[in-house]
PDB file of C-alpha atoms in Angstrom:
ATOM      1  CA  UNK A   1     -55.147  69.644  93.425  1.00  0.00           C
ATOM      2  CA  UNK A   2     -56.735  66.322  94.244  1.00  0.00           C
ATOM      3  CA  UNK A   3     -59.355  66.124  97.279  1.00  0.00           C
ATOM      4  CA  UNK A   4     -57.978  63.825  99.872  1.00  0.00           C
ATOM      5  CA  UNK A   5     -60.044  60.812 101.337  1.00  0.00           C
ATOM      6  CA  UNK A   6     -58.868  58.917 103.994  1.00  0.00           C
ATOM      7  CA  UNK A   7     -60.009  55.568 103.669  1.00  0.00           C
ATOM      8  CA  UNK A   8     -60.486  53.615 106.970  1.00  0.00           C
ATOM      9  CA  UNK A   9     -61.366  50.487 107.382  1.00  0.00           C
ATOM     10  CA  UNK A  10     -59.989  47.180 108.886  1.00  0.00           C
ATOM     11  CA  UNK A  11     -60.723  44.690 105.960  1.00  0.00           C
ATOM     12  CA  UNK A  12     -57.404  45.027 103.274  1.00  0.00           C
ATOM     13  CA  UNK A  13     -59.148  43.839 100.642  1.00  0.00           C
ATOM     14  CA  UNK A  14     -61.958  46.460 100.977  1.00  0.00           C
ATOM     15  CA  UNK A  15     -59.815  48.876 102.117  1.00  0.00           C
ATOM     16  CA  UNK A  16     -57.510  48.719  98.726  1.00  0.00           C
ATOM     17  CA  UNK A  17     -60.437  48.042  96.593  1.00  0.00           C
ATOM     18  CA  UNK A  18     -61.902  51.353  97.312  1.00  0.00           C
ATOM     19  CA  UNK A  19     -58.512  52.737  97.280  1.00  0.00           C
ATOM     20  CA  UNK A  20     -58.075  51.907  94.135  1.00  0.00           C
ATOM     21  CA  UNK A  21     -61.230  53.019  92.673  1.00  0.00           C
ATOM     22  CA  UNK A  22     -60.875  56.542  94.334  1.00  0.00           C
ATOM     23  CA  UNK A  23     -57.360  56.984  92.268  1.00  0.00           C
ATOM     24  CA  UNK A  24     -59.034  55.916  89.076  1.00  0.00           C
ATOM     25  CA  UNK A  25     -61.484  58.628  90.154  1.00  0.00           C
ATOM     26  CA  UNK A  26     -59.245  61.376  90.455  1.00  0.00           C
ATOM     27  CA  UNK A  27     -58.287  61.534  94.290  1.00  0.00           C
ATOM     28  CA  UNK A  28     -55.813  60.843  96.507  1.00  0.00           C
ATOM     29  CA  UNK A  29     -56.403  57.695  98.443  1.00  0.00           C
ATOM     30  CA  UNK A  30     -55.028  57.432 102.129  1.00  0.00           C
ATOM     31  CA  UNK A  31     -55.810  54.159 103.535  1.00  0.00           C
ATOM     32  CA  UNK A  32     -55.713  53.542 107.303  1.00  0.00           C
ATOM     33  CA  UNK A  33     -56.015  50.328 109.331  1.00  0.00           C
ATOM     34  CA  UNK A  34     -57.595  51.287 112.334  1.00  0.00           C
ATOM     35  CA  UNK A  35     -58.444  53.890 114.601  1.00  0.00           C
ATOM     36  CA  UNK A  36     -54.975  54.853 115.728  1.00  0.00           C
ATOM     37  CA  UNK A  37     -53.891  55.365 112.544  1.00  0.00           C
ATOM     38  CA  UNK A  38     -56.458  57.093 110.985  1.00  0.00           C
ATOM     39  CA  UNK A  39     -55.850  60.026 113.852  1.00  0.00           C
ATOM     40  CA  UNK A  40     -52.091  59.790 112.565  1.00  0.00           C
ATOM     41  CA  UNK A  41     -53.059  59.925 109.071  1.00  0.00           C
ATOM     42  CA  UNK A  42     -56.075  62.659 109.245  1.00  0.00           C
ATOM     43  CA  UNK A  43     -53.180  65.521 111.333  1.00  0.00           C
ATOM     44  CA  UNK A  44     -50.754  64.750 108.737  1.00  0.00           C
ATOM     45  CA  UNK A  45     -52.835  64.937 105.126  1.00  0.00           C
ATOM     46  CA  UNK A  46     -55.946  66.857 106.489  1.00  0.00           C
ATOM     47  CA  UNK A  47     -58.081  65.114 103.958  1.00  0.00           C
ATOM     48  CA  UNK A  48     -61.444  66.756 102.268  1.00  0.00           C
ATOM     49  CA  UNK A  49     -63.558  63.425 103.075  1.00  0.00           C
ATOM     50  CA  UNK A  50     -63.574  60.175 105.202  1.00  0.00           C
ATOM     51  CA  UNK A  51     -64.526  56.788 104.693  1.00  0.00           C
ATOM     52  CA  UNK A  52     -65.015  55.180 108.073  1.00  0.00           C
ATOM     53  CA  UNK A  53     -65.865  51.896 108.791  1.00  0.00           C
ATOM     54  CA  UNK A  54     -67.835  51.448 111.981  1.00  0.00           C
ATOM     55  CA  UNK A  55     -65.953  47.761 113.298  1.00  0.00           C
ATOM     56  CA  UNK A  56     -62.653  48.835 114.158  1.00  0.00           C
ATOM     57  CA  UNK A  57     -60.017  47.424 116.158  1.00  0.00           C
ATOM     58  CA  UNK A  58     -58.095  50.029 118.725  1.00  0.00           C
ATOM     59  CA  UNK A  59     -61.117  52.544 118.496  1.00  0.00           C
ATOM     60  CA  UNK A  60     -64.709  52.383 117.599  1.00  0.00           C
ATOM     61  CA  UNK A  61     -65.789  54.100 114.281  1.00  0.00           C
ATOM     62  CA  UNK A  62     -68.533  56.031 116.287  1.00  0.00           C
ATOM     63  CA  UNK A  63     -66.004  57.296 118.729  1.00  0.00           C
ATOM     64  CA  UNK A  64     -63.652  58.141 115.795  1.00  0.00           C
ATOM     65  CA  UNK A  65     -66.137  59.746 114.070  1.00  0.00           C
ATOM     66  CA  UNK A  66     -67.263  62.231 116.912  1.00  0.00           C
ATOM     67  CA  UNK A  67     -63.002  62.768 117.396  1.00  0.00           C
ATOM     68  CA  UNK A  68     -63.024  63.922 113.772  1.00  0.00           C
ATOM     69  CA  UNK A  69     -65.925  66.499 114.349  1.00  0.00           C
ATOM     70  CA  UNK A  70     -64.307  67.238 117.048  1.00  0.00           C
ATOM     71  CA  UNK A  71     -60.709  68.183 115.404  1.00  0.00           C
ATOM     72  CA  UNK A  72     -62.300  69.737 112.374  1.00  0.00           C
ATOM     73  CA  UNK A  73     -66.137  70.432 112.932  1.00  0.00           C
ATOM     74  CA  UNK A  74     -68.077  70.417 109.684  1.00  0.00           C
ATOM     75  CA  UNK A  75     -64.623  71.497 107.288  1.00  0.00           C
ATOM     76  CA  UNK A  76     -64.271  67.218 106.852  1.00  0.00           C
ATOM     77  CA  UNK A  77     -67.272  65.055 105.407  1.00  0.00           C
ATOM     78  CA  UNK A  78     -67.363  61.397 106.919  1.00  0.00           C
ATOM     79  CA  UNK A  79     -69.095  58.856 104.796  1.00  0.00           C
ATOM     80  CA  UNK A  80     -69.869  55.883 107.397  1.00  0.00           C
ATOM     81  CA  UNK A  81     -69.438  52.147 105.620  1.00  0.00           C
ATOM     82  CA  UNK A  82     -70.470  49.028 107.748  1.00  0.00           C
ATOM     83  CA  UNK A  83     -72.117  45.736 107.699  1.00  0.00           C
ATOM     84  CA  UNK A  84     -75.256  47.491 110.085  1.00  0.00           C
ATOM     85  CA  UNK A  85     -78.246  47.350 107.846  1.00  0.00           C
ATOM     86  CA  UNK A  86     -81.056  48.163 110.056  1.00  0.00           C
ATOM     87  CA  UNK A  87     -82.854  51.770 109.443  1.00  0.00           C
ATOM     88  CA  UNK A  88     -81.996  52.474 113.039  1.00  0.00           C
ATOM     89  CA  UNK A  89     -78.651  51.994 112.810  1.00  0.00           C
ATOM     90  CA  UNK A  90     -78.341  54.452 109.631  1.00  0.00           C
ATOM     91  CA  UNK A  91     -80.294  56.912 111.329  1.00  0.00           C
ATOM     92  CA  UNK A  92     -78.091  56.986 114.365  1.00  0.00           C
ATOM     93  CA  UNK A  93     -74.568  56.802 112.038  1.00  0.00           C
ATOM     94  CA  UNK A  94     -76.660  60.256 110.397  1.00  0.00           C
ATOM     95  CA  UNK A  95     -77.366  61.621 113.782  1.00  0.00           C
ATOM     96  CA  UNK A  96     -73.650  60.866 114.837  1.00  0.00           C
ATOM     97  CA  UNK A  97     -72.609  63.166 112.265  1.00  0.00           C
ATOM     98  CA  UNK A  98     -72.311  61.213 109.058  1.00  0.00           C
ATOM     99  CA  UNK A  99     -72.610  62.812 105.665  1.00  0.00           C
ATOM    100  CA  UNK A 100     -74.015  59.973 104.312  1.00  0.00           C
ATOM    101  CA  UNK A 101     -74.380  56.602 105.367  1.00  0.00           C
ATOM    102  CA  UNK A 102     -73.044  53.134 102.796  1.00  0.00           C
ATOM    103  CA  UNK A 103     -74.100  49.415 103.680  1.00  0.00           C
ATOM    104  CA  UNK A 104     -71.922  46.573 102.843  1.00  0.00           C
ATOM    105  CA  UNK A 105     -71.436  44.966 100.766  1.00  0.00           C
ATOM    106  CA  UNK A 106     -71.656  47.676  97.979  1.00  0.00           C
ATOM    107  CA  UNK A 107     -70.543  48.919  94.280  1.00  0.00           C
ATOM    108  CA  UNK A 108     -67.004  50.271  94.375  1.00  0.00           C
ATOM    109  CA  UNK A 109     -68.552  52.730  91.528  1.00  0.00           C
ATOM    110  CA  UNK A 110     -71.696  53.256  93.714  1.00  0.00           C
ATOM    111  CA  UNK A 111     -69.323  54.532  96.462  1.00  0.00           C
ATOM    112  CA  UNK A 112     -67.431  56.593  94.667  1.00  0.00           C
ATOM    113  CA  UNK A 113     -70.819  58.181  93.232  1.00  0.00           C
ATOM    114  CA  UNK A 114     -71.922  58.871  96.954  1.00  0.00           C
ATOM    115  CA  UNK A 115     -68.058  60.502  97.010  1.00  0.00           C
ATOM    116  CA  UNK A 116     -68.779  62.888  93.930  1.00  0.00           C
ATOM    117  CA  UNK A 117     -71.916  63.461  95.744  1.00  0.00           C
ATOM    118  CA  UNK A 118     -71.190  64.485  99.059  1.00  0.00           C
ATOM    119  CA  UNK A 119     -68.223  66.559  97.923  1.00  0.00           C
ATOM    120  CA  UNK A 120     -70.415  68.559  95.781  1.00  0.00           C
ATOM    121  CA  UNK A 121     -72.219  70.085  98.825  1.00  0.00           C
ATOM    122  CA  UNK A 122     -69.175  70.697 100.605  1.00  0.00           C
ATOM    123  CA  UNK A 123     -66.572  71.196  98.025  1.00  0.00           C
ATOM    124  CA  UNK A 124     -65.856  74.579  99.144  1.00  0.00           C
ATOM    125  CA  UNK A 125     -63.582  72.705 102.020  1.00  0.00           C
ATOM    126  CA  UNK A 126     -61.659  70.937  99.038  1.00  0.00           C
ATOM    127  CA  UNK A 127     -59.246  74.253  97.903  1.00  0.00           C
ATOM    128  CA  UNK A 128     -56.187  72.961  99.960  1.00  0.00           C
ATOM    129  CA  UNK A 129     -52.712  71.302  99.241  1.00  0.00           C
ATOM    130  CA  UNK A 130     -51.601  69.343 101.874  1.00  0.00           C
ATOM    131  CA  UNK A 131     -47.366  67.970 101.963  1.00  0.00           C
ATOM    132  CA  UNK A 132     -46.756  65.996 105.210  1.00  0.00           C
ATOM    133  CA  UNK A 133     -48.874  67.721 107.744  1.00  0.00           C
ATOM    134  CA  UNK A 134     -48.351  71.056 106.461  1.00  0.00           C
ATOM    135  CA  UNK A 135     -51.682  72.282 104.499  1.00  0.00           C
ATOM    136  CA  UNK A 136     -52.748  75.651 102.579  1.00  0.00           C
ATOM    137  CA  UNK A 137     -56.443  76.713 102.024  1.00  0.00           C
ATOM    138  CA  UNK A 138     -56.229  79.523  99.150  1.00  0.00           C
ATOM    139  CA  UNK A 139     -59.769  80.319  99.345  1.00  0.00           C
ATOM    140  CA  UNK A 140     -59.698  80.525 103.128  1.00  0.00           C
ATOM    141  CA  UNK A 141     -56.631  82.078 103.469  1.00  0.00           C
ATOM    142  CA  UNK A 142     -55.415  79.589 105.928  1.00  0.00           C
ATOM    143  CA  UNK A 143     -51.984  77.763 106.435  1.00  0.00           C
ATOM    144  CA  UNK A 144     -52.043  75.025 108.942  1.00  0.00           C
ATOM    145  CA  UNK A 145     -48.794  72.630 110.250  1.00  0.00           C
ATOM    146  CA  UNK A 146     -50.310  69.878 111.676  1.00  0.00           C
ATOM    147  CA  UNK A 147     -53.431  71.251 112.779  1.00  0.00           C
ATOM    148  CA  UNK A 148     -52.201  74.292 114.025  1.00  0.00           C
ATOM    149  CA  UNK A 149     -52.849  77.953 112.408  1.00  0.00           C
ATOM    150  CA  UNK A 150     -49.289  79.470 111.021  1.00  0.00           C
ATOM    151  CA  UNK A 151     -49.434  83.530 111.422  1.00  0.00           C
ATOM    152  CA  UNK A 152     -48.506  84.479 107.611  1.00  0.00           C
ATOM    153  CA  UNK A 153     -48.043  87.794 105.983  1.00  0.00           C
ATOM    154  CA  UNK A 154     -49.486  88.205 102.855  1.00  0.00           C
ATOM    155  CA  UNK A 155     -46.245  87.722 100.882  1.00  0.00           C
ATOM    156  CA  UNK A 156     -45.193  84.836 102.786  1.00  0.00           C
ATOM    157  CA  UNK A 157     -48.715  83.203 102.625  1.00  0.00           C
ATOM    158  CA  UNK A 158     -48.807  84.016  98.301  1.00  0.00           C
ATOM    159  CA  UNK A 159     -45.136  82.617  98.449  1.00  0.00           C
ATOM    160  CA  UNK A 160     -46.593  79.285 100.087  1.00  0.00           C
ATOM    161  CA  UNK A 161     -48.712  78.737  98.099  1.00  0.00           C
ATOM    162  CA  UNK A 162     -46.778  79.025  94.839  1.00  0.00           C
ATOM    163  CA  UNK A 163     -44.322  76.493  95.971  1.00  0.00           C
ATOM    164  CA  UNK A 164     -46.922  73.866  97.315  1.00  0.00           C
ATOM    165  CA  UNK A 165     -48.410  74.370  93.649  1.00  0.00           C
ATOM    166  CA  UNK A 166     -45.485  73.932  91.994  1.00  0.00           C
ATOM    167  CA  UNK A 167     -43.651  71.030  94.157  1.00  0.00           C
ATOM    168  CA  UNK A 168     -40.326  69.777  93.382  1.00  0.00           C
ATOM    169  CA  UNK A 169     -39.690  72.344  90.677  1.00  0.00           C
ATOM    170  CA  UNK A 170     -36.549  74.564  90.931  1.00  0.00           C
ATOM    171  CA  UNK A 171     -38.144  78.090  90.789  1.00  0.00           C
ATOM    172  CA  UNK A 172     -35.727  81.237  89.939  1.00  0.00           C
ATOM    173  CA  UNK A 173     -35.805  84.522  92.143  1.00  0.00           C
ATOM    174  CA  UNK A 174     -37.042  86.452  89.137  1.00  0.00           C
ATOM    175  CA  UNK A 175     -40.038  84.256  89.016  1.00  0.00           C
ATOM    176  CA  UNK A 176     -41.223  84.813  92.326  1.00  0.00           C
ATOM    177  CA  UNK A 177     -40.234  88.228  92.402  1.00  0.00           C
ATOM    178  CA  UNK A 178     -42.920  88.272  89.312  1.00  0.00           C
ATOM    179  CA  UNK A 179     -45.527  86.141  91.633  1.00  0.00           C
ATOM    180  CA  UNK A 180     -45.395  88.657  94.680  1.00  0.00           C
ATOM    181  CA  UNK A 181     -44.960  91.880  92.215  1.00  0.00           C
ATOM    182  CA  UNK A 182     -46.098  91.499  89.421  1.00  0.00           C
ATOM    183  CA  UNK A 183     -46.321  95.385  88.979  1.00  0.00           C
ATOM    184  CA  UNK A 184     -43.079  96.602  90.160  1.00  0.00           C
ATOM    185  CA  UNK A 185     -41.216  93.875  89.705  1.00  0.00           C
ATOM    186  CA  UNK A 186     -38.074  96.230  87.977  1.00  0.00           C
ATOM    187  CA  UNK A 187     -37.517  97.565  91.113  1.00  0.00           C
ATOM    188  CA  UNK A 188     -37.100  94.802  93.300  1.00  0.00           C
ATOM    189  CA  UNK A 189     -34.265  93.138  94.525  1.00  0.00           C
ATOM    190  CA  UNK A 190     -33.984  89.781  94.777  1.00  0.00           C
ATOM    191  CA  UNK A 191     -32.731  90.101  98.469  1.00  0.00           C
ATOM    192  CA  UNK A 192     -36.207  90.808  99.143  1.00  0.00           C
ATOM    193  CA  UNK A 193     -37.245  87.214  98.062  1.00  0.00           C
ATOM    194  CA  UNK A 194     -34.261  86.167 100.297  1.00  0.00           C
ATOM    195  CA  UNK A 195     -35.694  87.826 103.653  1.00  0.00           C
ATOM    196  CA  UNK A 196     -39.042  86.568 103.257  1.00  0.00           C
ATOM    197  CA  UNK A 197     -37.980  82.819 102.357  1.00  0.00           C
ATOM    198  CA  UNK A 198     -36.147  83.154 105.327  1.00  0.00           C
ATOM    199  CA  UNK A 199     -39.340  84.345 107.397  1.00  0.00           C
ATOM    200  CA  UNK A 200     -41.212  81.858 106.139  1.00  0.00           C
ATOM    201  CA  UNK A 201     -38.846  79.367 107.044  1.00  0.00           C
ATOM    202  CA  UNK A 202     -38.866  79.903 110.463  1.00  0.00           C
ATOM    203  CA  UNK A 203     -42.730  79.198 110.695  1.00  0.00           C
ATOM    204  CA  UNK A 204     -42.777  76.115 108.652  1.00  0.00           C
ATOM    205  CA  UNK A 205     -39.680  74.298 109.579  1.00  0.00           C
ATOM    206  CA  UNK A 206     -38.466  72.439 111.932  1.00  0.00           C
ATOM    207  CA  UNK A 207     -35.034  73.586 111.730  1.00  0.00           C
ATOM    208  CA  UNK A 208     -35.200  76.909 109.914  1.00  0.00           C
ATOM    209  CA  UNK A 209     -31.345  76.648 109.744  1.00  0.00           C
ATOM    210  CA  UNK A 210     -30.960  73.129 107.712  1.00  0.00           C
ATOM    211  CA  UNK A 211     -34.539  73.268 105.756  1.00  0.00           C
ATOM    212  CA  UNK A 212     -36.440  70.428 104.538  1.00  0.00           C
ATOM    213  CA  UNK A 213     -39.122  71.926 102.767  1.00  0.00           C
ATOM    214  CA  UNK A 214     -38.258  74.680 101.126  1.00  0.00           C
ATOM    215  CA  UNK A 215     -34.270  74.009  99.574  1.00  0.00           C
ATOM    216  CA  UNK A 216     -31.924  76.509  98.223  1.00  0.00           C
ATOM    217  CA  UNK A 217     -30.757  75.779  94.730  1.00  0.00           C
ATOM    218  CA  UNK A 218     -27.545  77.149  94.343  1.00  0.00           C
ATOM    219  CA  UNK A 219     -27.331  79.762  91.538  1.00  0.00           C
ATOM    220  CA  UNK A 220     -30.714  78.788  90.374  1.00  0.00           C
ATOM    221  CA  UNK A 221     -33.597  79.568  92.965  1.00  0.00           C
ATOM    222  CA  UNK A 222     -35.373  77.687  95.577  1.00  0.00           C
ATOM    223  CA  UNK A 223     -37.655  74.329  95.468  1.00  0.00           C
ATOM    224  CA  UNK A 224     -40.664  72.872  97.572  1.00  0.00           C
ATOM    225  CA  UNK A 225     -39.420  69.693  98.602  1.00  0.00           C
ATOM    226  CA  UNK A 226     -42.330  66.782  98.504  1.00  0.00           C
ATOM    227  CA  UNK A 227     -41.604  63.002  98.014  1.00  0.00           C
TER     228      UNK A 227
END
């Protein structure tokens, strides 16, 4: 599971630049333009950490930055970037609700350092999978759809989870029969697995009755649809 970071800033060269060096680091890069879009983009892929720039067009990166606290509290860390170089302004980007706080211009490795730091004292956010606005927290034992907290059973929830995982792979009934028993698996049918793909189903799609997410592979199993 890679850690998201939404990466938002108005310049496109700086913008892909650190893009860029966060995949070569091992995360998953979401780059955003402006304000607007970084609301769109932080709903959808829920990310672990954000790079803000302060000079944005649409809405301010101060006023973003109190509507992420706002949305998530302290489960997101927001590393500020912007041209303000005064010990002032750093202090009041900190006291805003900043993580940590990058001047430019600056080190593409030197930010991603700050990245490996600040995720290190808040990692424990981090456990998630996230597919198009629908995200799991195994450690938490939290599904989400868009910001909002899905009611799962147990088996529904360990069923989740196994097919975020394992995305875009066909899995058979007898292998998540194993996943949700592993201990009486003999005795189950795989009916059961039917009933509670169809429960979970009707929480996590739009239209429970033609599925995008979660497909039915005829004579095979079922698959976790992500593209």
């Amino acid at each position: 599971m890679k850690p998201t970071i939404l990466v938002v800033e108005d310049d496109l060269m700086i913008r892909d630049l650190v893009s860029i060096y966060l995949d070569k680091a091992g995360y998953e890069a979401i780059p955003a333009a402006d304000g607007e879009a970084a609301k769109i983009a932080f709903r959808e892929f829920q990310p672990c950490l954000v790079i803000l720039d302060l000079m944005l067009p649409k809405i301010s990166g101060e006023e973003l930055c109190a509507w992420f606290r706002n949305e998530k509290r302290n489960e997101v860390s927001i590393i500020m970037l912007s041209a303000k170089t005064k010990t002032q302004d750093k202090i009041a980007g900190l006291k805003m609700g900043a993580d940590d706080y990058i001047t430019k211009p600056f080190e593409p490795d030197e930010l991603v350092a700050h990245v490996e730091a600040v995720l290190r004292r808040t990692g424990q956010f981090c456990q998630k999978i996230t597919y198009s606005g629908l995200t799991i927290q195994p450690r938490k034992g939290e599904v989400k759809l868009f910001g909002k907290t899905l009611p799962l059973t147990k088996h529904e929830f360990n069923l989740l989870f196994h097919f975020m995982d394992n995305p875009n792979m066909v899995l058979s009934r007898d292998d998540l029969i194993h996943q949700l028993y592993p201990y009486n698996d003999k005795s189950v049918m795989e009916r059961t697995i039917d009933a509670h793909i169809k429960n979970l189903r009707e929480k996590i799609e739009d239209e429970p009755s033609s599925p995008k997410r979660i497909l039915t592979v005829r004579g095979m199993g079922y698959k976790f649809v992500h593209d």
